[in-house]
Coordinates of C-alpha atoms in Angstrom, one line a residue:
X1 CA 76.8 107.2 134.5
X2 CA 78.7 109.0 131.8
X3 CA 78.1 112.7 131.4
X4 CA 76.4 113.9 128.2
X5 CA 79.7 115.4 127.2
X6 CA 81.5 112.1 127.4
X7 CA 78.7 110.5 125.3
X8 CA 79.0 113.3 122.7
X9 CA 82.8 112.7 122.5
X10 CA 82.4 109.0 122.2
X11 CA 79.9 109.4 119.5
X12 CA 82.2 111.7 117.6
X13 CA 85.1 109.3 118.0
X14 CA 83.1 106.3 116.7
X15 CA 82.0 108.3 113.7
X16 CA 85.5 109.3 112.8
X17 CA 86.7 105.8 113.5
X18 CA 84.5 104.2 110.9
X19 CA 86.0 106.4 108.1
X20 CA 89.6 105.8 109.1
X21 CA 91.4 105.1 105.9
X22 CA 92.9 101.6 106.5
X23 CA 89.8 99.8 107.9
X24 CA 87.6 101.6 105.4
X25 CA 89.8 100.6 102.4
X26 CA 90.2 97.0 103.6
X27 CA 86.4 96.7 104.0
X28 CA 85.8 97.8 100.4
X29 CA 88.8 96.3 98.5
X30 CA 89.9 92.6 98.1
X31 CA 92.3 90.9 95.6
X32 CA 91.1 87.4 94.6
X33 CA 92.6 84.6 92.5
X34 CA 96.2 83.8 91.6
X35 CA 96.1 82.8 88.0
X36 CA 93.6 85.4 86.8
X37 CA 93.6 87.9 89.6
X38 CA 90.7 90.2 90.1
X39 CA 90.4 93.4 92.0
X40 CA 87.1 93.3 93.9
X41 CA 85.6 96.6 95.0
X42 CA 82.3 96.5 97.0
X43 CA 81.3 93.5 94.9
X44 CA 82.4 94.7 91.5
X45 CA 85.2 92.7 90.0
X46 CA 87.9 94.1 87.7
X47 CA 90.3 91.7 86.1
X48 CA 94.1 92.5 86.5
X49 CA 95.1 91.6 83.0
X50 CA 98.6 93.1 83.1
X51 CA 100.0 95.7 85.4
X52 CA 98.4 97.5 88.3
X53 CA 99.3 101.1 89.0
X54 CA 98.2 103.4 91.8
X55 CA 97.9 107.2 92.1
X56 CA 96.3 109.3 94.8
X57 CA 95.9 112.8 96.2
X58 CA 94.3 114.2 99.2
X59 CA 94.6 114.6 103.0
X60 CA 93.7 111.0 103.8
X61 CA 95.4 109.3 101.0
X62 CA 98.5 108.3 102.8
X63 CA 96.6 105.9 105.1
X64 CA 94.6 104.6 102.1
X65 CA 97.7 103.9 100.1
X66 CA 99.4 102.1 102.9
X67 CA 96.3 99.8 103.2
X68 CA 96.0 99.4 99.4
X69 CA 99.6 98.4 99.1
X70 CA 98.9 95.6 101.7
X71 CA 96.0 94.4 99.8
X72 CA 97.6 94.5 96.3
X73 CA 100.9 93.0 97.3
X74 CA 103.2 92.1 94.3
X75 CA 100.5 93.0 91.7
X76 CA 101.2 96.6 92.3
X77 CA 104.0 97.9 89.9
X78 CA 104.3 101.5 90.9
X79 CA 102.4 104.3 92.6
X80 CA 102.6 108.0 93.1
X81 CA 100.6 109.9 95.7
X82 CA 100.4 113.6 96.4
X83 CA 99.8 114.5 100.0
X84 CA 99.9 117.6 102.3
X85 CA 103.3 119.0 103.3
X86 CA 104.6 117.6 106.5
X87 CA 101.9 114.9 106.9
X88 CA 104.3 112.0 107.2
X89 CA 106.2 113.7 109.9
X90 CA 103.0 114.6 111.7
X91 CA 101.6 111.0 111.6
X92 CA 105.1 109.7 112.7
X93 CA 105.1 112.1 115.7
X94 CA 101.5 111.2 116.5
X95 CA 102.5 107.5 116.7
X96 CA 100.2 106.7 113.7
X97 CA 102.6 104.3 112.0
X98 CA 99.8 102.3 110.4
X99 CA 99.1 105.2 108.1
X100 CA 102.6 105.3 106.8
X101 CA 104.0 103.4 103.9
X102 CA 106.5 100.5 104.5
X103 CA 110.2 101.3 104.0
X104 CA 110.5 99.6 100.7
X105 CA 107.2 100.8 99.3
X106 CA 106.5 100.9 95.5
X107 CA 104.6 104.1 96.1
X108 CA 106.4 107.4 95.8
X109 CA 105.2 110.1 98.1
X110 CA 105.2 113.7 97.0
X111 CA 104.4 116.3 99.7
X112 CA 103.1 119.7 98.7
X113 CA 100.3 122.2 99.0
X114 CA 101.5 124.1 102.1
X115 CA 98.6 125.5 104.0
X116 CA 96.3 123.7 101.6
X117 CA 97.3 126.0 98.8
X118 CA 98.6 124.7 95.4
X119 CA 102.4 125.3 95.1
X120 CA 105.3 124.2 93.0
X121 CA 105.7 120.9 95.0
X122 CA 102.0 120.0 94.4
X123 CA 102.6 120.9 90.8
X124 CA 105.5 118.4 90.6
X125 CA 103.2 115.7 92.1
X126 CA 100.5 116.5 89.6
X127 CA 103.0 116.3 86.7
X128 CA 104.3 113.0 87.8
X129 CA 100.7 111.6 88.1
X130 CA 99.9 113.0 84.7
X131 CA 103.0 111.3 83.1
X132 CA 102.2 108.0 84.7
X133 CA 98.5 108.0 83.5
X134 CA 99.6 109.0 80.0
X135 CA 101.8 106.0 79.7
X136 CA 99.2 103.4 80.5
X137 CA 97.8 100.8 78.0
X138 CA 94.5 99.0 77.6
X139 CA 95.7 96.0 79.7
X140 CA 96.7 98.1 82.7
X141 CA 94.5 98.9 85.7
X142 CA 94.9 102.3 87.4
X143 CA 93.7 102.4 91.0
X144 CA 93.0 106.1 92.0
X145 CA 92.7 107.0 95.7
X146 CA 90.9 110.4 96.3
X147 CA 90.1 112.3 99.4
X148 CA 89.3 115.9 100.4
X149 CA 92.1 118.3 99.9
X150 CA 92.9 116.6 96.7
X151 CA 92.1 119.8 94.8
X152 CA 95.1 121.8 96.1
X153 CA 97.4 118.7 95.6
X154 CA 96.7 118.2 91.9
X155 CA 97.2 121.6 90.4
X156 CA 98.0 121.5 86.7
X157 CA 96.7 124.7 85.1
X158 CA 95.9 124.6 81.3
X159 CA 98.9 126.4 79.6
X160 CA 99.6 129.3 79.3
X161 CA 98.0 129.9 82.8
X162 CA 100.6 130.0 85.5
X163 CA 99.9 128.4 88.9
X164 CA 100.3 131.8 90.6
X165 CA 97.7 133.4 88.3
X166 CA 95.2 130.7 89.0
X167 CA 95.9 131.0 92.7
X168 CA 95.5 134.8 92.8
X169 CA 92.1 134.4 91.1
X170 CA 90.9 131.7 93.5
X171 CA 92.0 133.9 96.5
X172 CA 90.1 136.8 95.1
X173 CA 87.0 134.7 94.7
X174 CA 87.3 133.4 98.2
X175 CA 87.8 136.8 99.7
X176 CA 84.5 137.9 98.1
X177 CA 82.6 135.1 99.8
X178 CA 82.5 132.6 96.9
X179 CA 81.2 129.1 98.1
X180 CA 83.6 126.2 97.9
X181 CA 81.4 124.7 95.0
X182 CA 82.0 127.9 93.0
X183 CA 85.7 127.9 93.7
X184 CA 86.0 124.4 92.5
X185 CA 84.0 125.1 89.3
X186 CA 86.5 127.8 88.4
X187 CA 89.6 125.8 89.4
X188 CA 88.3 122.9 87.4
X189 CA 87.7 124.8 84.2
X190 CA 91.2 126.1 84.3
X191 CA 92.8 122.7 85.0
X192 CA 94.3 119.9 83.0
X193 CA 93.6 117.0 85.4
X194 CA 90.4 118.1 87.1
X195 CA 86.9 117.7 85.7
X196 CA 87.6 114.2 84.4
X197 CA 91.1 115.2 82.9
X198 CA 93.0 112.4 84.7
X199 CA 90.5 109.7 83.5
X200 CA 90.9 111.0 79.9
X201 CA 94.6 110.9 80.1
X202 CA 94.6 107.3 81.5
X203 CA 92.4 106.0 78.6
X204 CA 92.4 103.2 77.5
X205 CA 93.5 101.7 80.8
X206 CA 90.7 100.6 83.3
X207 CA 90.4 103.3 86.0
X208 CA 89.0 102.4 89.4
X209 CA 88.6 105.4 91.8
X210 CA 88.2 104.8 95.6
X211 CA 86.8 107.9 97.1
X212 CA 86.6 109.4 100.5
X213 CA 84.0 112.2 100.2
X214 CA 84.4 115.5 102.0
X215 CA 81.6 117.3 100.0
X216 CA 77.9 117.8 100.5
X217 CA 75.9 115.4 98.6
X218 CA 79.0 113.3 97.7
X219 CA 79.0 114.6 94.1
X220 CA 81.8 112.8 92.2
X221 CA 82.5 115.7 90.0
X222 CA 83.1 118.0 93.1
X223 CA 85.2 115.8 95.4
X224 CA 88.9 116.9 94.8
X225 CA 87.4 118.7 91.7
X226 CA 86.5 115.3 90.0
X227 CA 89.7 114.2 88.2
X228 CA 88.0 110.9 87.3
X229 CA 84.4 112.1 86.9
X230 CA 82.8 113.7 83.9
X231 CA 82.4 117.4 84.6
X232 CA 78.8 118.7 84.9
X233 CA 79.9 122.2 84.4
X234 CA 80.9 124.2 81.3
X235 CA 83.0 127.3 80.7
X236 CA 79.8 129.2 80.8
X237 CA 79.3 128.3 84.4
X238 CA 82.8 129.6 85.1
X239 CA 82.2 132.8 83.4
X240 CA 78.9 133.3 85.3
X241 CA 80.7 132.9 88.6
X242 CA 83.4 135.4 87.6
X243 CA 80.7 137.8 86.6
X244 CA 78.7 137.3 89.8
X245 CA 81.7 138.4 91.9
X246 CA 82.8 141.2 89.6
X247 CA 86.0 139.6 88.4
X248 CA 85.5 139.4 84.7
X249 CA 87.2 142.6 84.0
X250 CA 90.4 142.0 85.9
X251 CA 91.4 138.6 84.8
X252 CA 95.0 137.6 83.9
X253 CA 95.6 137.6 80.1
X254 CA 96.3 133.9 80.2
X255 CA 93.0 133.0 81.8
X256 CA 91.2 135.2 79.3
X257 CA 93.0 133.1 76.5
X258 CA 92.0 129.8 77.9
X259 CA 88.3 130.9 78.6
X260 CA 87.9 132.3 75.1
X261 CA 89.5 129.4 73.3
X262 CA 87.4 126.8 75.2
X263 CA 84.2 125.7 73.6
X264 CA 81.4 127.6 75.5
X265 CA 78.9 124.7 75.2
X266 CA 79.8 121.5 77.0
X267 CA 81.3 119.2 74.3
X268 CA 79.6 115.9 73.6
X269 CA 79.9 113.9 76.7
X270 CA 83.0 111.7 76.5
X271 CA 82.9 108.1 77.0
X272 CA 83.8 107.3 80.6
X273 CA 83.0 103.6 80.3
X274 CA 86.7 102.7 81.2
X275 CA 86.1 104.5 84.7
X276 CA 84.5 103.2 87.8
X277 CA 84.1 105.7 90.7
X278 CA 83.3 104.2 94.1
X279 CA 82.7 106.1 97.3
X280 CA 84.1 104.0 100.2
X281 CA 83.7 106.7 103.0
X282 CA 81.4 109.7 103.5
X283 CA 79.7 111.8 106.2
X284 CA 76.6 109.5 105.8
X285 CA 78.6 106.5 106.8
X286 CA 80.1 108.2 109.8
X287 CA 76.8 109.5 111.1
X288 CA 75.2 106.0 110.6
X289 CA 77.8 104.6 112.8
X290 CA 77.3 107.4 115.5
X291 CA 73.5 106.7 115.4
X292 CA 74.1 103.0 116.0
X293 CA 76.3 103.8 119.0
X294 CA 73.9 106.5 120.3
X295 CA 71.0 103.9 120.2
X296 CA 73.2 101.5 122.1
X297 CA 73.6 104.2 124.8
X298 CA 69.9 104.5 125.1
X299 CA 69.2 107.6 123.0
X300 CA 66.2 108.1 120.7
X301 CA 68.4 109.1 117.8
X302 CA 67.6 111.0 114.6
X303 CA 69.8 112.1 111.8
X304 CA 68.9 115.7 110.6
X305 CA 71.0 115.8 107.5
X306 CA 74.4 115.1 106.1
X307 CA 74.3 118.2 104.0
X308 CA 74.2 121.0 106.6
X309 CA 75.5 124.2 104.8
X310 CA 75.0 127.9 105.1
X311 CA 76.2 130.8 107.2
X312 CA 77.3 129.7 110.6
X313 CA 75.0 132.1 112.6
X314 CA 71.9 130.9 110.7
X315 CA 72.8 127.2 111.2
X316 CA 73.3 128.1 114.9
X317 CA 69.7 129.5 115.0
X318 CA 68.4 126.3 113.3
X319 CA 70.1 124.1 116.1
X320 CA 68.8 126.4 118.9
X321 CA 65.3 126.3 117.7
X322 CA 65.4 122.4 117.4
X323 CA 66.8 122.1 120.9
X324 CA 64.0 124.4 122.2
X325 CA 61.4 122.3 120.5
X326 CA 62.8 119.0 122.1
X327 CA 62.9 120.8 125.5
X328 CA 59.3 122.0 125.1
X329 CA 58.4 118.4 124.4
X330 CA 60.1 117.2 127.6
X331 CA 58.2 119.8 129.5
X332 CA 54.9 118.5 128.2
X333 CA 54.5 121.5 125.9
X334 CA 55.2 119.7 122.7
X335 CA 51.6 120.6 121.5
X336 CA 50.5 124.1 121.9
X337 CA 51.1 127.7 120.8
X338 CA 54.7 127.9 121.8
X339 CA 55.8 124.7 120.0
X340 CA 53.7 125.6 117.0
X341 CA 55.5 128.9 116.9
X342 CA 59.0 127.3 117.2
X343 CA 58.0 124.7 114.5
X344 CA 56.9 127.6 112.1
X345 CA 60.2 129.5 112.7
X346 CA 62.1 126.2 111.9
X347 CA 60.2 125.5 108.7
X348 CA 60.7 129.1 107.6
X349 CA 64.4 129.0 108.3
X350 CA 64.9 125.7 106.6
X351 CA 63.1 127.0 103.5
X352 CA 65.6 130.0 103.4
X353 CA 68.6 127.8 104.0
X354 CA 67.8 125.4 101.2
X355 CA 69.9 122.5 102.7
X356 CA 70.0 119.9 100.0
X357 CA 67.7 116.9 100.7
X358 CA 66.5 118.2 104.1
X359 CA 62.8 117.3 104.6
X360 CA 62.4 119.3 107.9
X361 CA 58.6 118.7 108.1
X362 CA 59.2 114.9 108.1
X363 CA 62.0 115.3 110.6
X364 CA 59.8 117.3 113.0
X365 CA 57.1 114.6 112.6
X366 CA 59.7 111.9 113.7
X367 CA 60.7 114.2 116.5
X368 CA 57.1 114.4 117.7
X369 CA 56.8 110.7 117.7
X370 CA 59.8 110.1 120.0
X371 CA 57.9 110.3 123.3
X372 CA 59.2 112.1 126.3
X373 CA 60.8 109.3 128.3
X374 CA 64.1 108.7 126.5
X375 CA 67.0 111.1 126.1
X376 CA 67.3 112.5 122.6
X377 CA 70.3 112.5 120.3
X378 CA 70.2 114.6 117.0
X379 CA 73.1 114.1 114.6
X380 CA 74.0 116.1 111.6
X381 CA 76.9 116.7 109.3
X382 CA 78.1 119.0 106.5
X383 CA 80.0 122.2 106.3
X384 CA 79.1 125.7 107.4
X385 CA 80.6 128.9 106.1
X386 CA 81.9 131.9 108.2
X387 CA 81.8 135.4 106.8
X388 CA 84.9 136.8 108.5
X389 CA 84.5 140.2 110.2
X390 CA 87.2 140.1 112.8
X391 CA 90.8 139.2 113.0
X392 CA 90.5 136.6 115.8
X393 CA 91.6 133.0 115.7
X394 CA 88.9 130.3 115.3
X395 CA 87.2 127.8 112.9
X396 CA 83.7 127.2 111.8
X397 CA 83.1 124.4 114.3
X398 CA 84.2 126.5 117.3
X399 CA 82.3 129.4 116.1
X400 CA 79.1 127.4 115.6
X401 CA 79.4 125.9 119.2
X402 CA 80.0 129.4 120.6
X403 CA 76.9 130.8 118.7
X404 CA 74.7 127.8 119.8
X405 CA 75.8 128.5 123.4
X406 CA 74.8 132.2 123.0
X407 CA 71.5 131.3 121.3
X408 CA 70.5 128.8 124.1
X409 CA 71.5 131.4 126.7
X410 CA 69.2 134.0 125.1
X411 CA 66.4 131.5 124.7
X412 CA 66.5 130.6 128.4
X413 CA 66.6 134.1 129.5
X414 CA 63.4 134.7 127.7
X415 CA 61.7 131.7 129.0
X416 CA 62.8 131.3 132.6
X417 CA 59.3 131.9 134.1
X418 CA 57.1 130.0 131.6
X419 CA 58.8 126.7 131.1
X420 CA 58.5 124.1 133.9
X421 CA 61.2 121.4 134.1
X422 CA 64.7 121.9 132.7
X423 CA 66.7 120.1 130.1
X424 CA 70.3 119.0 130.3
X425 CA 71.9 120.0 126.9
X426 CA 75.2 119.4 125.2
X427 CA 76.1 120.6 121.7
X428 CA 79.2 119.4 120.0
X429 CA 80.6 120.4 116.6
X430 CA 83.9 119.0 115.2
X431 CA 85.8 118.6 112.0
X432 CA 86.5 114.9 111.3
X433 CA 90.0 115.6 110.0
X434 CA 90.9 116.9 113.5
X435 CA 91.5 120.5 112.4
X436 CA 89.2 123.4 112.7
X437 CA 90.5 126.5 111.0
X438 CA 94.2 127.3 111.8
X439 CA 94.0 125.9 115.3
X440 CA 94.9 122.6 117.0
X441 CA 91.3 122.1 118.0
X442 CA 88.9 120.0 115.9
X443 CA 85.9 121.9 117.4
X444 CA 84.1 122.6 120.6
X445 CA 81.4 121.8 123.1
X446 CA 78.8 124.1 124.5
X447 CA 75.8 124.1 126.9
X448 CA 73.2 126.7 127.8
X449 CA 75.2 127.6 131.0
X450 CA 78.4 128.6 129.0
X451 CA 77.6 132.3 128.6
X452 CA 76.9 132.8 132.3
X453 CA 79.9 130.8 133.5
X454 CA 82.0 132.8 131.0
X455 CA 80.8 136.1 132.4
X456 CA 81.9 134.9 135.9
X457 CA 85.4 134.6 134.4
X458 CA 85.1 138.0 132.8
X459 CA 84.7 136.7 129.3
X460 CA 82.1 138.3 127.0
X461 CA 81.0 135.8 124.4
X462 CA 79.5 138.4 122.1
X463 CA 82.8 140.4 122.0
X464 CA 84.8 137.2 121.0
X465 CA 82.2 136.3 118.3
X466 CA 82.2 139.7 116.7
X467 CA 86.0 139.3 116.3
X468 CA 85.7 135.7 114.9
X469 CA 87.8 134.7 117.9
X470 CA 86.1 131.6 119.1
X471 CA 89.4 129.6 119.6
X472 CA 90.8 132.3 122.0
X473 CA 87.5 132.3 123.9
X474 CA 87.5 128.5 124.3
X475 CA 91.2 128.4 125.3
X476 CA 90.7 130.9 128.1
X477 CA 87.3 129.6 129.2
X478 CA 87.6 126.9 132.1
X479 CA 91.1 126.0 131.1
X480 CA 90.2 125.0 127.5
X481 CA 88.0 122.2 128.8
X482 CA 85.3 122.9 126.1
X483 CA 87.7 122.4 123.2
X484 CA 87.5 119.2 121.2
X485 CA 91.1 118.2 120.6
X486 CA 91.6 114.9 118.8
X487 CA 94.9 115.6 116.9
X488 CA 95.2 114.6 113.2
X489 CA 92.8 111.8 112.3
X490 CA 94.1 111.0 108.9
X491 CA 90.6 111.1 107.5
X492 CA 88.1 113.8 106.4
X493 CA 84.3 113.6 105.9
X494 CA 83.5 117.3 106.7
X495 CA 82.1 118.2 110.1
X496 CA 79.8 116.4 112.6
X497 CA 77.3 118.0 115.0
X498 CA 75.9 116.2 117.9
X499 CA 73.0 117.4 120.1
X500 CA 72.3 115.4 123.3
X501 CA 69.3 116.3 125.4
X502 CA 67.8 114.7 128.5
X503 CA 65.1 115.9 130.9
X504 CA 66.5 116.7 134.4

């Protein structure tokens, strides 16, 4: 029989597989008819009256563009995509030819945004995309491919703001702990193409956006900062964020100029009737596939949420308490004072975390109804945040796994005498893009035995955690066996967590 660990890995791989750019795009997009061709996207038809153009930006867009060019054939006149620096070479080296464009492609590739930061190369790509969009007519169709990382690849600050100035401001916000949503609102307010800017420039052409979502809740105006979606934020929101992080008084002059000359109330909503935004891949789709696979492996499977967010140590506590509850159920203690206490703690924690759309009471009811005979799989997705304290090397998924390992160890130490029956537990957290922080790992596995086994090797888990050094820990521990290493996946729908539990 496969180990829990092998099951967790295979579930992660199947989740990532279902949001691979090419199969995902080909499932969603068809070109029909010769005389009056139509682009059909998830059942919606768009007539190709004259010329078809393509633009794209994001980490997964190269693979999407390669598939789109196959589907569109000769109807495609020209395309420009902005992708991360070095991605073509990386995919080539990894043997992922299917994600690369053909030699005589009509799509121009511009690489930029080194280390996921906007730079002059990314600016070149943004300007080229801007010029293409501005030249379109009412009879043209613009296909826009968008994925995570698109924000850094489409920088076009509103003049007179310079790219460096916008960058410095974003860095200052990030260092003060601003959430990604807040960073994006500020970036968007100072941008020409974000917040619906690209769609406005492409008017009157028909704009069809195919989107791979890497944000919680799949909000169109947030993914890659929403170049083809009406912005739901105003200059006021931007000013509020700058105030919250005490940055209002040391803004560059150019930023002050733009903010003071912009209308402070959102202007009348523009007409976006020429735009159609369609999400073709998301964390939800990936988790649904993993659930399907887990059920096939015999697990009673529940999806907790696709919007897990919050500080990594608190999310680790949430997972540890959930695991404890399942184990109490396996031990025949699912009803009783101990379980009631754990349930109370969980509900309290969930209320504090405010995870969008998470109905924990309902989830716990479903958990109660599973019955003790089948192994349990709990799936979740989203994106946690790490408040950096140390100077170590790691990523949010590795840190989450390590914190869950420590939490399970502590819970077991407290309960050894009272809980009859043991559970076998594996927890896996991984980034679907194959990269977790500045490391070559996508994430890591842990189990309740991890802390004790590490001590035998002379590794102190708490010391590594206090230095945010999860990658170094996992590299040294049991020969790196607990690291999840997938290599670049060419896609990105945030992170996925898998909890597998069976009674022993």
